[in-house]
Short mmCIF file of C-alpha atoms in Angstrom, two decimals:
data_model
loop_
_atom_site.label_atom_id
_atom_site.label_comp_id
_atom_site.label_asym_id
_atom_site.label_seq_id
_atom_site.Cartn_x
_atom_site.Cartn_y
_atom_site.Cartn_z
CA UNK A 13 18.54 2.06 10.18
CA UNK A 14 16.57 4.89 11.47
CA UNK A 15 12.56 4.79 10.32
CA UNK A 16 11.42 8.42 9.50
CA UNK A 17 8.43 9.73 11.35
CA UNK A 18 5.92 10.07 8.96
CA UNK A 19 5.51 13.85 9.48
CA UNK A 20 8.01 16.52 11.46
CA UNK A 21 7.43 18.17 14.83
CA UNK A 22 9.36 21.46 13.52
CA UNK A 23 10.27 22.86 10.24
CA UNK A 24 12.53 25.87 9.21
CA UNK A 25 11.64 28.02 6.53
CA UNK A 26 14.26 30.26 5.15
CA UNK A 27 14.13 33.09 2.31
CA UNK A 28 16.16 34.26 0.26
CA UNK A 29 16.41 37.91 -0.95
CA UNK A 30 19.64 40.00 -2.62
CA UNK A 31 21.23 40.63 0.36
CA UNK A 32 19.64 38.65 3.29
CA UNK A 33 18.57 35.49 4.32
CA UNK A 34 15.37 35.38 6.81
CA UNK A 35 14.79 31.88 8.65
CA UNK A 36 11.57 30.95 9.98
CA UNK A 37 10.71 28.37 12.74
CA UNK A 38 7.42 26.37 12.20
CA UNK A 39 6.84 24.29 15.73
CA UNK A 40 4.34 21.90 17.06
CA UNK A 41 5.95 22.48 20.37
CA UNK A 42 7.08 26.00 19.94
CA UNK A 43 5.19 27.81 17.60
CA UNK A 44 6.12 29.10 14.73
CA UNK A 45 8.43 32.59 15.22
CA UNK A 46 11.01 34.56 12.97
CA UNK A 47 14.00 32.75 14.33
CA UNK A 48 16.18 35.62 12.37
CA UNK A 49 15.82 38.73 9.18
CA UNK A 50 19.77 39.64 9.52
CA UNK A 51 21.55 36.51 7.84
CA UNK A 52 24.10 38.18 5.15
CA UNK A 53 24.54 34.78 3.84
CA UNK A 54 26.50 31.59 4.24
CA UNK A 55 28.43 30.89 7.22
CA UNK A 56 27.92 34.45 8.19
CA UNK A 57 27.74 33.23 12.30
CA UNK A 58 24.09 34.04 12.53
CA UNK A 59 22.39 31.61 14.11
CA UNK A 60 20.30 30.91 11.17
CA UNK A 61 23.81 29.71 9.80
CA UNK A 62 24.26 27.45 13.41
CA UNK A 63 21.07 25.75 12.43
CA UNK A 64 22.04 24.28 9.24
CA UNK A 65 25.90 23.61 10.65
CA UNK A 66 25.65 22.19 13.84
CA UNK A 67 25.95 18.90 14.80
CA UNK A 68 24.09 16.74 17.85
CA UNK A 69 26.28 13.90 19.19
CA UNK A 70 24.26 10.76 20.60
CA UNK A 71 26.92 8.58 21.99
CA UNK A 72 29.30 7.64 18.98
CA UNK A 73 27.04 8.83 16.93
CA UNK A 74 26.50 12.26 15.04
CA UNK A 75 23.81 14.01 13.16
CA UNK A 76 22.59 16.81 11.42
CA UNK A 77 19.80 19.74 12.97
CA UNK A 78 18.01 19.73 9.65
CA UNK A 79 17.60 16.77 7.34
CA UNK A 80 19.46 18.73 4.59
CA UNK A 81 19.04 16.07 1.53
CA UNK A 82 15.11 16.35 2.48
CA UNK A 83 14.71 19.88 1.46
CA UNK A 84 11.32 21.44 -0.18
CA UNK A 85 10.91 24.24 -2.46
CA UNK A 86 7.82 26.04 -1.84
CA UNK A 87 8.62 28.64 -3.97
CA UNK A 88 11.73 30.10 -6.35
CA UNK A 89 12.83 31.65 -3.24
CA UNK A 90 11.65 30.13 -0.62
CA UNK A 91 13.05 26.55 0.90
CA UNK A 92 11.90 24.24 3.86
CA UNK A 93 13.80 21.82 5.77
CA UNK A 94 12.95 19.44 8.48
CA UNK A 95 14.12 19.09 11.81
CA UNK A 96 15.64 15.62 12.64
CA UNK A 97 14.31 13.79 15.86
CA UNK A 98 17.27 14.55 17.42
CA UNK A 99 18.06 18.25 15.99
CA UNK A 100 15.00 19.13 17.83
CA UNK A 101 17.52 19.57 20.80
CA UNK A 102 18.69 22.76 19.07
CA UNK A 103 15.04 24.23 19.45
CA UNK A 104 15.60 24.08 23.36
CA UNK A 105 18.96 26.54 23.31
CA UNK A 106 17.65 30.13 22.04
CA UNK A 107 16.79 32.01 25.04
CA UNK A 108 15.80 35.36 23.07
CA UNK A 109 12.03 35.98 22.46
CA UNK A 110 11.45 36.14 18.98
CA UNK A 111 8.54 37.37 16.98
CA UNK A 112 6.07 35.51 16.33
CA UNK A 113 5.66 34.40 12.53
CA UNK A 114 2.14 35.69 10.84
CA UNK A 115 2.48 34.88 7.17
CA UNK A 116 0.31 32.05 5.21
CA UNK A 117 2.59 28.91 5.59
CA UNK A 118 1.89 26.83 8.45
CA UNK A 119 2.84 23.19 9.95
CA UNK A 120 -0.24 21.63 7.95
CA UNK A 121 0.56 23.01 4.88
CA UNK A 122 4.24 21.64 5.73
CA UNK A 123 2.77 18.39 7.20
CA UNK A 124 1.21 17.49 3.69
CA UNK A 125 4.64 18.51 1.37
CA UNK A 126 6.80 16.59 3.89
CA UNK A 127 5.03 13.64 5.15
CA UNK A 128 6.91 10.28 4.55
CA UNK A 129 5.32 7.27 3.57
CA UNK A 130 4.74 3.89 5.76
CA UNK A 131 4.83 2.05 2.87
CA UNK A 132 5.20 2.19 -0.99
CA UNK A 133 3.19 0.00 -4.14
CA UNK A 134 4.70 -0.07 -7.15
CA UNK A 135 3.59 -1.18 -10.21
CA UNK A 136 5.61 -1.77 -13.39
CA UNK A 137 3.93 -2.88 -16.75
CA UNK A 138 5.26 -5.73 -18.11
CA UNK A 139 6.04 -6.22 -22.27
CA UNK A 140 2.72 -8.49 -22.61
CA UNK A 141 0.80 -5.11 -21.42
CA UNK A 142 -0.05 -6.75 -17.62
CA UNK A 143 0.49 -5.07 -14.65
CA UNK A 144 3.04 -6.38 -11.94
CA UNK A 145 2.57 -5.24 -8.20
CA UNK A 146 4.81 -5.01 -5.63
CA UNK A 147 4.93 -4.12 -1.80
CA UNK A 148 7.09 -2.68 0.21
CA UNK A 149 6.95 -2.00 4.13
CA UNK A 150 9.12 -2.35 7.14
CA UNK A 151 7.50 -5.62 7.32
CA UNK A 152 7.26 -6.65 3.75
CA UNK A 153 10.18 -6.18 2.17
CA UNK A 154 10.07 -5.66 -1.57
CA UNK A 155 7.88 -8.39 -2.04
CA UNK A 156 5.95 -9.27 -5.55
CA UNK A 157 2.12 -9.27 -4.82
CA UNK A 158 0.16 -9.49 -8.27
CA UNK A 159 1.24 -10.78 -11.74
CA UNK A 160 -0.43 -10.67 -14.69
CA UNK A 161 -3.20 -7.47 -13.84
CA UNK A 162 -4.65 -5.90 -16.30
CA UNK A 163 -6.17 -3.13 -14.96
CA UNK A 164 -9.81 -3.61 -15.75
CA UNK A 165 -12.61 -1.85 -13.68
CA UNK A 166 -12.98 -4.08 -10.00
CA UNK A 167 -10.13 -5.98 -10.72
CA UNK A 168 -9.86 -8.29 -8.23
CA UNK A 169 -5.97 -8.58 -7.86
CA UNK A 170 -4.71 -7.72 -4.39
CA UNK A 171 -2.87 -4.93 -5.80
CA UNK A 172 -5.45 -3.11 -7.49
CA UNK A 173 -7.40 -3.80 -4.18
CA UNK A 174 -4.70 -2.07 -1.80
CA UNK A 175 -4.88 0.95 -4.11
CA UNK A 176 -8.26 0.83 -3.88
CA UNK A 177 -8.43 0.79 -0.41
CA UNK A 178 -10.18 2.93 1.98
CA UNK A 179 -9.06 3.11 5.72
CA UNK A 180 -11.17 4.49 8.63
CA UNK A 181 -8.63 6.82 11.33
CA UNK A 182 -11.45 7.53 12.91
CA UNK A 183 -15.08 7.69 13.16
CA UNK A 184 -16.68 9.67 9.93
CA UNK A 185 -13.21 9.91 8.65
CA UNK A 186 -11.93 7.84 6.05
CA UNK A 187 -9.04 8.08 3.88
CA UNK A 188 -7.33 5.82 1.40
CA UNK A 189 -4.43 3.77 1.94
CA UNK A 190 -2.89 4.76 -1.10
CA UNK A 191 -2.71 8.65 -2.08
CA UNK A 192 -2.90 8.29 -5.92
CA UNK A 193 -2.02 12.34 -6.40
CA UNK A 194 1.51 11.69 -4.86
CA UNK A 195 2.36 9.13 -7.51
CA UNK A 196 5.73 9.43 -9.03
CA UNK A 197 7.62 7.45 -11.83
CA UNK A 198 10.62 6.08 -11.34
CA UNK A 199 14.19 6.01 -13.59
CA UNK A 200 12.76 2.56 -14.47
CA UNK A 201 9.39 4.10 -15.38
CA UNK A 202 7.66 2.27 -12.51
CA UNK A 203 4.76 3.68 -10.93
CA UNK A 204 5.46 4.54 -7.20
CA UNK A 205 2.31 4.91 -5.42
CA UNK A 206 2.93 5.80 -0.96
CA UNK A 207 0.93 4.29 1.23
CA UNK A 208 0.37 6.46 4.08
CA UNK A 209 -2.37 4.66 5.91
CA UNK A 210 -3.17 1.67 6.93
CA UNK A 211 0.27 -0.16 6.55
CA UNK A 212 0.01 -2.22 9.66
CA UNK A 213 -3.53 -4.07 8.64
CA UNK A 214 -1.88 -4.50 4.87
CA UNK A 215 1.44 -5.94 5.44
CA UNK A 216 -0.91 -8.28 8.38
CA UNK A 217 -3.23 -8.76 5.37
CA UNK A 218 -0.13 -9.64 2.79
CA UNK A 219 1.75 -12.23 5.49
CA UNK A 220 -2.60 -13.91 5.95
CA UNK A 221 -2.18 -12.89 9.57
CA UNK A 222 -5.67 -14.77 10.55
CA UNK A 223 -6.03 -12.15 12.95
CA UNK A 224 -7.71 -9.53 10.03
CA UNK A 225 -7.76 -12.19 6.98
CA UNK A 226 -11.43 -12.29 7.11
CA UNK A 227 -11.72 -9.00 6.91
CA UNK A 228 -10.60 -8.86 3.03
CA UNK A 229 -12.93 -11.67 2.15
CA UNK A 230 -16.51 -10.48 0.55
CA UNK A 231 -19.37 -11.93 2.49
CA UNK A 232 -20.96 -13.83 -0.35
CA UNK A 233 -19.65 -17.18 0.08
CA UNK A 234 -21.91 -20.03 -0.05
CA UNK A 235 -19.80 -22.43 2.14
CA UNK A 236 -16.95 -21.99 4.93
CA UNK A 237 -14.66 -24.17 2.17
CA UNK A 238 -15.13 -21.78 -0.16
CA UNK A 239 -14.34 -18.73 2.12
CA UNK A 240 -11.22 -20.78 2.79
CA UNK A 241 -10.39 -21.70 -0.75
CA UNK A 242 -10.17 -17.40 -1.27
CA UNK A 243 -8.45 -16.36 1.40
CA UNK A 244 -5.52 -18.61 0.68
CA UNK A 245 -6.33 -17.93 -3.02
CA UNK A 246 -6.64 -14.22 -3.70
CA UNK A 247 -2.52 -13.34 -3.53
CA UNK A 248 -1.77 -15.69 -6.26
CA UNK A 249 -5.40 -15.89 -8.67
CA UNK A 250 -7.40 -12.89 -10.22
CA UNK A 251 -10.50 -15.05 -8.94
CA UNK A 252 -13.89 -13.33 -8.85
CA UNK A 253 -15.79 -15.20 -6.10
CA UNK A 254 -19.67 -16.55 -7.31
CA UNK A 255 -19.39 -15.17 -10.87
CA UNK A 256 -22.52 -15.13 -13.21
CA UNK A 257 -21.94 -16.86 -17.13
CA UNK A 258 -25.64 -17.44 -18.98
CA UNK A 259 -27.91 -18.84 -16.14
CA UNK A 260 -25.26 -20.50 -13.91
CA UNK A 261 -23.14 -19.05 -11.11
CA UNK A 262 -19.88 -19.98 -10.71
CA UNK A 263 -18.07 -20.76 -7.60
CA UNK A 264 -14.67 -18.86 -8.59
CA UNK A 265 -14.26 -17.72 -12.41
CA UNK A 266 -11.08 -16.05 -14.15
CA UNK A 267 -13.29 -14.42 -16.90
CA UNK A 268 -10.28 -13.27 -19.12
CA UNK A 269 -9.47 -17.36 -19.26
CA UNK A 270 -12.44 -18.23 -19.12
CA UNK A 271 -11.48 -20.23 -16.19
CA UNK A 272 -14.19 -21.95 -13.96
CA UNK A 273 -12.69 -23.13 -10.83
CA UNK A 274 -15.55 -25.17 -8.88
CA UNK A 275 -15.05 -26.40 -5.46
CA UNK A 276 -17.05 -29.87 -4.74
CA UNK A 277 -17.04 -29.85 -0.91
CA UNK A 278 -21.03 -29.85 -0.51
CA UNK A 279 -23.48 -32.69 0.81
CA UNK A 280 -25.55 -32.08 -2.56
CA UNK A 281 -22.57 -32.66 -4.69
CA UNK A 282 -22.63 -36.11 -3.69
CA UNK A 283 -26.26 -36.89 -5.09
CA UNK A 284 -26.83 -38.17 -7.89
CA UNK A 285 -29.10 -35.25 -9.07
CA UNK A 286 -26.25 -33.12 -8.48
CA UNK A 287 -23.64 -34.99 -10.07
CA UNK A 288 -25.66 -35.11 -13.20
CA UNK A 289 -26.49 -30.83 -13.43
CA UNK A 290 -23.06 -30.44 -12.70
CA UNK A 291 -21.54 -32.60 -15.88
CA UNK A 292 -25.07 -30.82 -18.02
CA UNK A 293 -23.46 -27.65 -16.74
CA UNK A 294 -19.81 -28.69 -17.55
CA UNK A 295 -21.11 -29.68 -21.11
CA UNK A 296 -22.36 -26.06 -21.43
CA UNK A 297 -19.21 -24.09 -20.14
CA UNK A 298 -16.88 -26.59 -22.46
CA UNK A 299 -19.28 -25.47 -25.25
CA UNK A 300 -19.09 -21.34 -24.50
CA UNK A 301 -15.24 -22.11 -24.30
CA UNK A 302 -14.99 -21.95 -20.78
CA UNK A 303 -12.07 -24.77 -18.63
CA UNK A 304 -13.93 -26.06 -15.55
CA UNK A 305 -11.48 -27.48 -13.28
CA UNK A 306 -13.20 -29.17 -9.90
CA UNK A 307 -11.42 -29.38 -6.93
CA UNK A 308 -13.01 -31.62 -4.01
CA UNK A 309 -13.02 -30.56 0.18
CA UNK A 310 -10.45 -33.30 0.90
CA UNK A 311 -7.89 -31.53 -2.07
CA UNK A 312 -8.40 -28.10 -0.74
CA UNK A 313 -7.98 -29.34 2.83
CA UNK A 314 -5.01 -31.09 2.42
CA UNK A 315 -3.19 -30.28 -0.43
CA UNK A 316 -4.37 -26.56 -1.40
CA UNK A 317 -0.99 -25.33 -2.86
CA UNK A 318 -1.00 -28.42 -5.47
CA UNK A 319 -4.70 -27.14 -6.03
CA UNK A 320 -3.29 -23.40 -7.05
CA UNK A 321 0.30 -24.67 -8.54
CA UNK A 322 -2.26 -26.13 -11.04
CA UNK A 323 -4.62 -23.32 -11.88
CA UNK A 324 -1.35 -20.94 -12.06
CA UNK A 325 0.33 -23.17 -14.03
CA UNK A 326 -3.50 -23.47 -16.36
CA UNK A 327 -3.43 -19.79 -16.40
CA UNK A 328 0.31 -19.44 -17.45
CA UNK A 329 1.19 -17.01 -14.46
CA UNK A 330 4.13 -17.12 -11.36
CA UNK A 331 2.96 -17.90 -8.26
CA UNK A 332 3.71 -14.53 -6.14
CA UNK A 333 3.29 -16.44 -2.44
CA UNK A 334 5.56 -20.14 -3.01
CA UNK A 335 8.13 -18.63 -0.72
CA UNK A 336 5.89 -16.91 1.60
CA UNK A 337 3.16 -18.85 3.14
CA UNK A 338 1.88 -18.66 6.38
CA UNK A 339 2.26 -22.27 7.87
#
């Protein structure tokens, strides 16, 4: 299966008045020119009409000049079409010079109606009012990301954090990943969100490709364990990382539980000082109505999916990455 480009090299424009048809040529490569203002109308011979008939054989294979099923409206009047990769042969045969094309649509304008995502999110509300997210890519393919969202402000579900997303193309320029304005809802009434930058470092990001992992993890980790603990964490758990409740600071928290998720891999929590402010503080969470679950180094280390299968399981949610964990 072909992978569209995720904008054109050449459009054609074509208006339609009572008795004519005038087709317009909008080029990267060629400019943009009146390819024709004396089309009487379908199948008329012009070669206006050639465009949208001909066909381009590739071996075995055939296919259209214009992507016909990918048509615009840009006005009640006034359709664009786009040029397949390999129509753009039919470009090379005209050997008149035509005129070139003055009026206010150009290839950027075009660029923007036309452009074809990398990637989609969608996001389908479920009966119990959370949010479900999923992804798909070329590499990720239609996989569940996030259960149980709810949408708050900073929600810390990896969904919610891809639409949040910002990506730098270039230096000064940023853009986000997800284009929130190009939303559309589907028969199911899901929201369909296009991702149309960034894809690669995602899908890398969704399959914990070590190789940008770390760069989704907030520097504010106290301990390499618990840097660890998130990154392997954050696909399944709505976890907010060193979260404040009366004077203590949590290691991990699920505040809508009132979750407390404590990670016992440090020197100090050996001591008997320690051991003692931790039960004091235990005491005091149990008492606000807060679960504290503790988890020591040698669990996380070696046996980190029994760690989460429990906390889901606590929280009442699916985990979203069982089947696809990065050994």
């Amino acid at each position: 299966m072909r992978r569209k480009r995720l904008v054109p090299d050449h459009y054609a424009i074509v208006y339609t008045e009572e008795t004519r048809r005038i087709f317009v040529i909008i080029s990267e490569i060629f400019g943009d020119f009146v390819l024709t203002k004396s089309c009487s109308g379908s199948n008329c011979g012009c070669i206006g009409c050639m465009m949208f008939s001909s066909k381009v054989l590739i071996g075995e294979a055939e296919f259209s000049v214009l992507e016909l099923d990918g048509s615009k409206a840009l006005d009640e009047n006034l359709m664009a079409y786009s040029f397949t990769e390999e129509g753009e042969t039919f470009l090379f045969g005209p050997k008149h010079k035509y005129k070139a094309y003055k009026g206010t649509i150009n290839k950027e304008k075009l660029d923007k109606i036309f452009r074809f995502p990398d990637a989609v999110v969608i996001i389908k509300r479920e009966e119990d009012g959370t949010f479900t997210h999923s992804y798909v890519s070329p590499t990720v393919d239609g996989r569940v990301i996030s259960r149980g969202c709810r949408a708050t402000p900073h929600c810390p579900c990896v969904g919610c954090r891809i639409v949040d997303m910002w990506y730098t193309k270039a230096p000064g320029h940023i853009t986000p990943a997800v284009d929130i304005s190009e939303g559309r809802a589907s028969a199911e009434g899901e929201l369909i969100l296009p991702v149309f930058e960034g894809e690669e470092i995602i899908s890398k990001m969704l399959t914990r490709d070590p190789s940008v992992r770390h760069a989704f993890s907030p520097n504010i980790f106290d301990s390499p364990l618990e840097r660890m603990f998130y990154e392997l964490a954050f696909l399944d758990l709505h976890i907010y990382p060193q979260h404040p409740v009366g004077k203590y600071r949590l290691d991990f928290a699920i505040p809508d539980k009132r979750i407390a998720i404590e990670l016992d891999g440090h020197e100090y929590h050996k001591t008997k000082y320690q051991r003692t402010h931790d039960a004091k503080r235990d005491r005091w969470l149990y008492g606000q109505g807060w679960t504290v679950l503790r988890f020591t180094g040698t669990e996380i280390h070696q046996n980190l999916d029994h760690c989460l299968d429990e906390i889901c399981t606590l929280v009442g949610i699916e985990r979203v990455s069982k089947s696809n964990r990065a050994p």
